[in-house]
Amino acid sequence: MGETFLLILLLIDATVRVATPLLLAAFAGMVAERSGVVDIGLEGKMLAGAFAAAAVAAVANSAWLGLGAAIVVSMSFALLHAYACVTHNGNQVVSGMAINILVAGLGPTLAVAWFGLNGITPALEGAGRFIGLNLPMSEWLAPIPLIGPVYAEVVSGHNILVYLTIAILPLVALLIYRTRFGLRLRAVGENPHAVDTAGISVAALRYRAMLLCGFLCGIAGAYLSTAHAAGFVRDMTAGKGYLALAAMIFGKWKPVPTVAACLLFAFADALQIRLQGVVLPGIGEIPVQVIQALPYALTVILLAGFVGRAVAPKASGIPYVKDK
Amino acid sequence: MRKLFAGLVVVAWAAATPATAADVVPGLLFDMGGKFDKSFNEAAYQGAEAFKKKTGIEYLEFEPTNEAQREQALRRMARRGANIIVGVGFSQTSAIETVAKEYPDVKFTLIDGVTEAPNVQSVVFKEHEGSFLVGMLAAMASKTGKVGFVGGMDIPLIRKFACGYEQGAKHAKDGTEVLVNMTGNTPSAWNDPTKGGELARSQFDRGADVVFAAAGATGVGVYQAAKDGGKLAIGVDSNQNHLHPGTMLSSMVKRVDVAIEEAFTDAMNGEWKSGLKVLGLAEDGVGWALDDNNRALVSAEMESALGAARKAIVAGDIEVADYSAGNSCDY
């Protein structure tokens, strides 16, 4: 019992670590799409954030400055996307893809130019990284069965960005559903004409949504390069931006189901890592290939069987052009 | 005007083609993972740089970013006058096979793969022998009796590392448990340090306290996780001891640099031969790294045990199973 219980706790612990960037990116995508802007460039913004965070943290030896730089850079790319798609009514998928491709090449190129390393930034140490925090009371709680280990393994020991994410996500959800800005944001994604008729600027709302989107992607990027890993590596987002988009669609553009979808993806990934080479009672050792296909198989099964129809915000992906 | 143009063409031609047959124009095609992966490709880079330093001869190079570029890059080098081209990594095998036929006068050296052609030299290493030694080291350094292995892409070559490592660990201490994880099934598995870190952490959670990574740039995440968790890690291909002094127990070095320098030098001296070349402990093609960075972690007892094992392997008294021989790890 004891060991299995600990294994489950460690599995949940890993799920939280893997889910953090997914959650941030999925919420970023949600904010953008609820305002009517499809943002396929989550991947690129995250990668740009990861590079900026790692580069600044390496030079300034401060993870916080790195985080700031990541947010600024990611928001700049979000503004670029908004400028192309909102101001000039450009195709949103093309613009997003362009950002992804641009960043994929730009990061490694700048790394070569600035650090003389090919596609990577120097390994971060000490103050250049967000390291795990041991929350107070974990030793005091340790002897208590159930609560002690849960507190020590799952709740405590993460880096500050994980806790920050847990704090930010409900705020974003509240912003979308419980504020005047949120009401307008949702309206502009469903029926921009009505919003415009009410005398509210569609463009300004979408710009603000994109800024928020960039902000969240920046944190996700900084998490990847300065908290989860210790430096930027070429293509280190490894498709997490697209996975986040899938999680958002999976979650029907709503906060709580989106969180559930992200946690599910992260859990499948963590499980996949831990099941390799483990002998299951009664079954024996499962072939690695089967285990590595697990997250994908799980996604297909759930998408096909359990999710049902996912309806996007009506105006999502359509540039708003005023009737003449 | 026309004369000037013709003159320019002559000058350009003279610069691009070798003046005498002895002149060598080397080319180097890296594998995915990049020149500065601190591991396999970086060793190749160092070998080519060493050649350049000694002879002053520049070399052509290319880093592919997708599969389709491999053949293109080889052709382009051959067309630009390269007469000895080294392809690094098993994934170059089919590309070299194809292009070697198109350019029968160009010499090709394939590292880590085997293909038969009159103008191709295949260089393979006995990774299992080197892995055996670091496996012994891991088992002797482990306090829990559990050691880990993180592989990159799941291919027979990486299984060969894992198999030798496991044998070495069990040879040093009977009953040592070896946890084996692979990062993925695609070439992107060489470039995923966050996943590498997670894999290492999962092994530490299961009780391992030494981990050996044979995973290209993914290994960077493994070594970082070991450092963060206060565990020991073993590097691969290049000497990676300097990455985290104090938690890098050693590195299983594979002298890709020597192989490449040799290929270039032999081609220059006209001593290059096609066919299969196998480098093991006896040829110093593989080994383990001991320097100032890991001196404190390696006891005299470990060092002498490894020295004895090395001698026994070279003499044939210890036979290390080669996974690639039968695609199974039987010993």
mmCIF file of C-alpha atoms in Angstrom, chain B residues 201-314:
data_model
loop_
_atom_site.group_PDB
_atom_site.id
_atom_site.type_symbol
_atom_site.label_atom_id
_atom_site.label_comp_id
_atom_site.label_asym_id
_atom_site.label_seq_id
_atom_site.Cartn_x
_atom_site.Cartn_y
_atom_site.Cartn_z
ATOM 1 C CA ARG B 201 13.250 12.211 -11.994
ATOM 2 C CA SER B 202 10.927 9.247 -12.394
ATOM 3 C CA GLN B 203 13.915 6.934 -12.001
ATOM 4 C CA PHE B 204 15.118 8.796 -8.916
ATOM 5 C CA ASP B 205 11.585 8.505 -7.505
ATOM 6 C CA ARG B 206 11.820 4.757 -7.993
ATOM 7 C CA GLY B 207 15.043 4.624 -6.017
ATOM 8 C CA ALA B 208 17.833 4.997 -8.547
ATOM 9 C CA ASP B 209 20.714 7.255 -7.531
ATOM 10 C CA VAL B 210 22.982 7.041 -10.589
ATOM 11 C CA VAL B 211 21.721 7.628 -14.115
ATOM 12 C CA PHE B 212 23.461 7.102 -17.452
ATOM 13 C CA ALA B 213 22.076 9.059 -20.409
ATOM 14 C CA ALA B 214 22.761 8.112 -24.019
ATOM 15 C CA ALA B 215 20.401 10.622 -25.533
ATOM 16 C CA GLY B 216 22.182 13.479 -27.334
ATOM 17 C CA ALA B 217 20.929 16.906 -26.235
ATOM 18 C CA THR B 218 18.123 15.259 -24.242
ATOM 19 C CA GLY B 219 20.863 14.188 -21.842
ATOM 20 C CA VAL B 220 21.411 17.815 -20.826
ATOM 21 C CA GLY B 221 18.056 17.638 -19.023
ATOM 22 C CA VAL B 222 19.016 14.350 -17.390
ATOM 23 C CA TYR B 223 22.266 15.753 -15.973
ATOM 24 C CA GLN B 224 20.420 18.850 -14.753
ATOM 25 C CA ALA B 225 17.830 16.687 -12.997
ATOM 26 C CA ALA B 226 20.629 14.711 -11.338
ATOM 27 C CA LYS B 227 22.230 17.911 -10.154
ATOM 28 C CA ASP B 228 18.914 19.307 -8.865
ATOM 29 C CA GLY B 229 18.153 16.045 -7.074
ATOM 30 C CA GLY B 230 21.649 15.570 -5.648
ATOM 31 C CA LYS B 231 22.147 12.314 -7.603
ATOM 32 C CA LEU B 232 24.929 11.177 -9.912
ATOM 33 C CA ALA B 233 24.868 11.176 -13.708
ATOM 34 C CA ILE B 234 27.061 9.636 -16.395
ATOM 35 C CA GLY B 235 27.583 11.435 -19.682
ATOM 36 C CA VAL B 236 28.061 10.006 -23.126
ATOM 37 C CA ASP B 237 30.082 10.301 -26.359
ATOM 38 C CA SER B 238 32.034 13.477 -25.467
ATOM 39 C CA ASN B 239 33.641 13.926 -22.074
ATOM 40 C CA GLN B 240 30.781 15.705 -20.307
ATOM 41 C CA ASN B 241 32.268 15.683 -16.812
ATOM 42 C CA HIS B 242 32.726 19.449 -16.904
ATOM 43 C CA LEU B 243 28.976 20.138 -17.250
ATOM 44 C CA HIS B 244 28.224 19.710 -13.550
ATOM 45 C CA PRO B 245 31.389 18.975 -11.592
ATOM 46 C CA GLY B 246 30.459 17.134 -8.416
ATOM 47 C CA THR B 247 27.443 15.261 -9.783
ATOM 48 C CA MET B 248 28.881 13.969 -13.051
ATOM 49 C CA LEU B 249 30.270 10.580 -12.063
ATOM 50 C CA SER B 250 31.986 10.038 -15.423
ATOM 51 C CA SER B 251 31.344 9.928 -19.170
ATOM 52 C CA MET B 252 31.326 6.983 -21.544
ATOM 53 C CA VAL B 253 33.468 8.497 -24.265
ATOM 54 C CA LYS B 254 33.213 7.329 -27.808
ATOM 55 C CA ARG B 255 36.103 8.684 -29.809
ATOM 56 C CA VAL B 256 34.092 9.963 -32.728
ATOM 57 C CA ASP B 257 36.582 12.831 -32.865
ATOM 58 C CA VAL B 258 39.487 10.442 -33.384
ATOM 59 C CA ALA B 259 37.571 8.477 -36.018
ATOM 60 C CA ILE B 260 36.841 11.631 -37.995
ATOM 61 C CA GLU B 261 40.318 13.062 -37.696
ATOM 62 C CA GLU B 262 41.678 9.700 -38.835
ATOM 63 C CA ALA B 263 39.339 9.512 -41.816
ATOM 64 C CA PHE B 264 40.440 12.980 -42.975
ATOM 65 C CA THR B 265 44.122 12.344 -42.313
ATOM 66 C CA ASP B 266 44.089 8.928 -43.994
ATOM 67 C CA ALA B 267 42.387 10.394 -47.033
ATOM 68 C CA MET B 268 45.040 13.106 -47.170
ATOM 69 C CA ASN B 269 47.876 10.566 -46.951
ATOM 70 C CA GLY B 270 46.243 8.146 -49.351
ATOM 71 C CA GLU B 271 45.821 5.531 -46.615
ATOM 72 C CA TRP B 272 42.050 5.598 -46.510
ATOM 73 C CA LYS B 273 40.434 2.179 -46.985
ATOM 74 C CA SER B 274 36.828 1.279 -47.589
ATOM 75 C CA GLY B 275 35.108 -1.425 -45.593
ATOM 76 C CA LEU B 276 34.245 -1.974 -41.971
ATOM 77 C CA LYS B 277 36.252 -0.558 -39.104
ATOM 78 C CA VAL B 278 35.333 -1.543 -35.560
ATOM 79 C CA LEU B 279 36.704 0.438 -32.638
ATOM 80 C CA GLY B 280 36.464 -0.982 -29.138
ATOM 81 C CA LEU B 281 38.301 -0.816 -25.836
ATOM 82 C CA ALA B 282 41.351 -2.446 -27.398
ATOM 83 C CA GLU B 283 41.629 0.312 -30.019
ATOM 84 C CA ASP B 284 40.807 3.040 -27.456
ATOM 85 C CA GLY B 285 37.722 3.798 -29.534
ATOM 86 C CA VAL B 286 35.591 3.772 -26.412
ATOM 87 C CA GLY B 287 36.383 4.308 -22.762
ATOM 88 C CA TRP B 288 35.437 6.205 -19.631
ATOM 89 C CA ALA B 289 36.550 9.696 -18.682
ATOM 90 C CA LEU B 290 38.474 10.512 -15.541
ATOM 91 C CA ASP B 291 39.609 14.112 -15.001
ATOM 92 C CA ASP B 292 39.732 16.824 -12.346
ATOM 93 C CA ASN B 293 35.959 17.259 -12.477
ATOM 94 C CA ASN B 294 35.112 13.761 -11.284
ATOM 95 C CA ARG B 295 38.326 12.777 -9.497
ATOM 96 C CA ALA B 296 36.696 13.135 -6.077
ATOM 97 C CA LEU B 297 33.766 10.877 -7.005
ATOM 98 C CA VAL B 298 35.847 7.955 -8.219
ATOM 99 C CA SER B 299 37.571 5.937 -5.485
ATOM 100 C CA ALA B 300 40.833 4.066 -6.005
ATOM 101 C CA GLU B 301 38.910 0.830 -5.628
ATOM 102 C CA MET B 302 36.581 1.758 -8.498
ATOM 103 C CA GLU B 303 39.458 2.799 -10.675
ATOM 104 C CA SER B 304 41.362 -0.443 -10.204
ATOM 105 C CA ALA B 305 38.211 -2.552 -10.709
ATOM 106 C CA LEU B 306 37.537 -0.771 -14.000
ATOM 107 C CA GLY B 307 41.143 -1.113 -15.059
ATOM 108 C CA ALA B 308 41.028 -4.860 -14.395
ATOM 109 C CA ALA B 309 37.722 -5.241 -16.232
ATOM 110 C CA ARG B 310 39.082 -3.319 -19.189
ATOM 111 C CA LYS B 311 42.054 -5.674 -19.408
ATOM 112 C CA ALA B 312 39.792 -8.701 -19.110
ATOM 113 C CA ILE B 313 37.539 -7.460 -21.912
ATOM 114 C CA VAL B 314 40.463 -6.709 -24.201
#
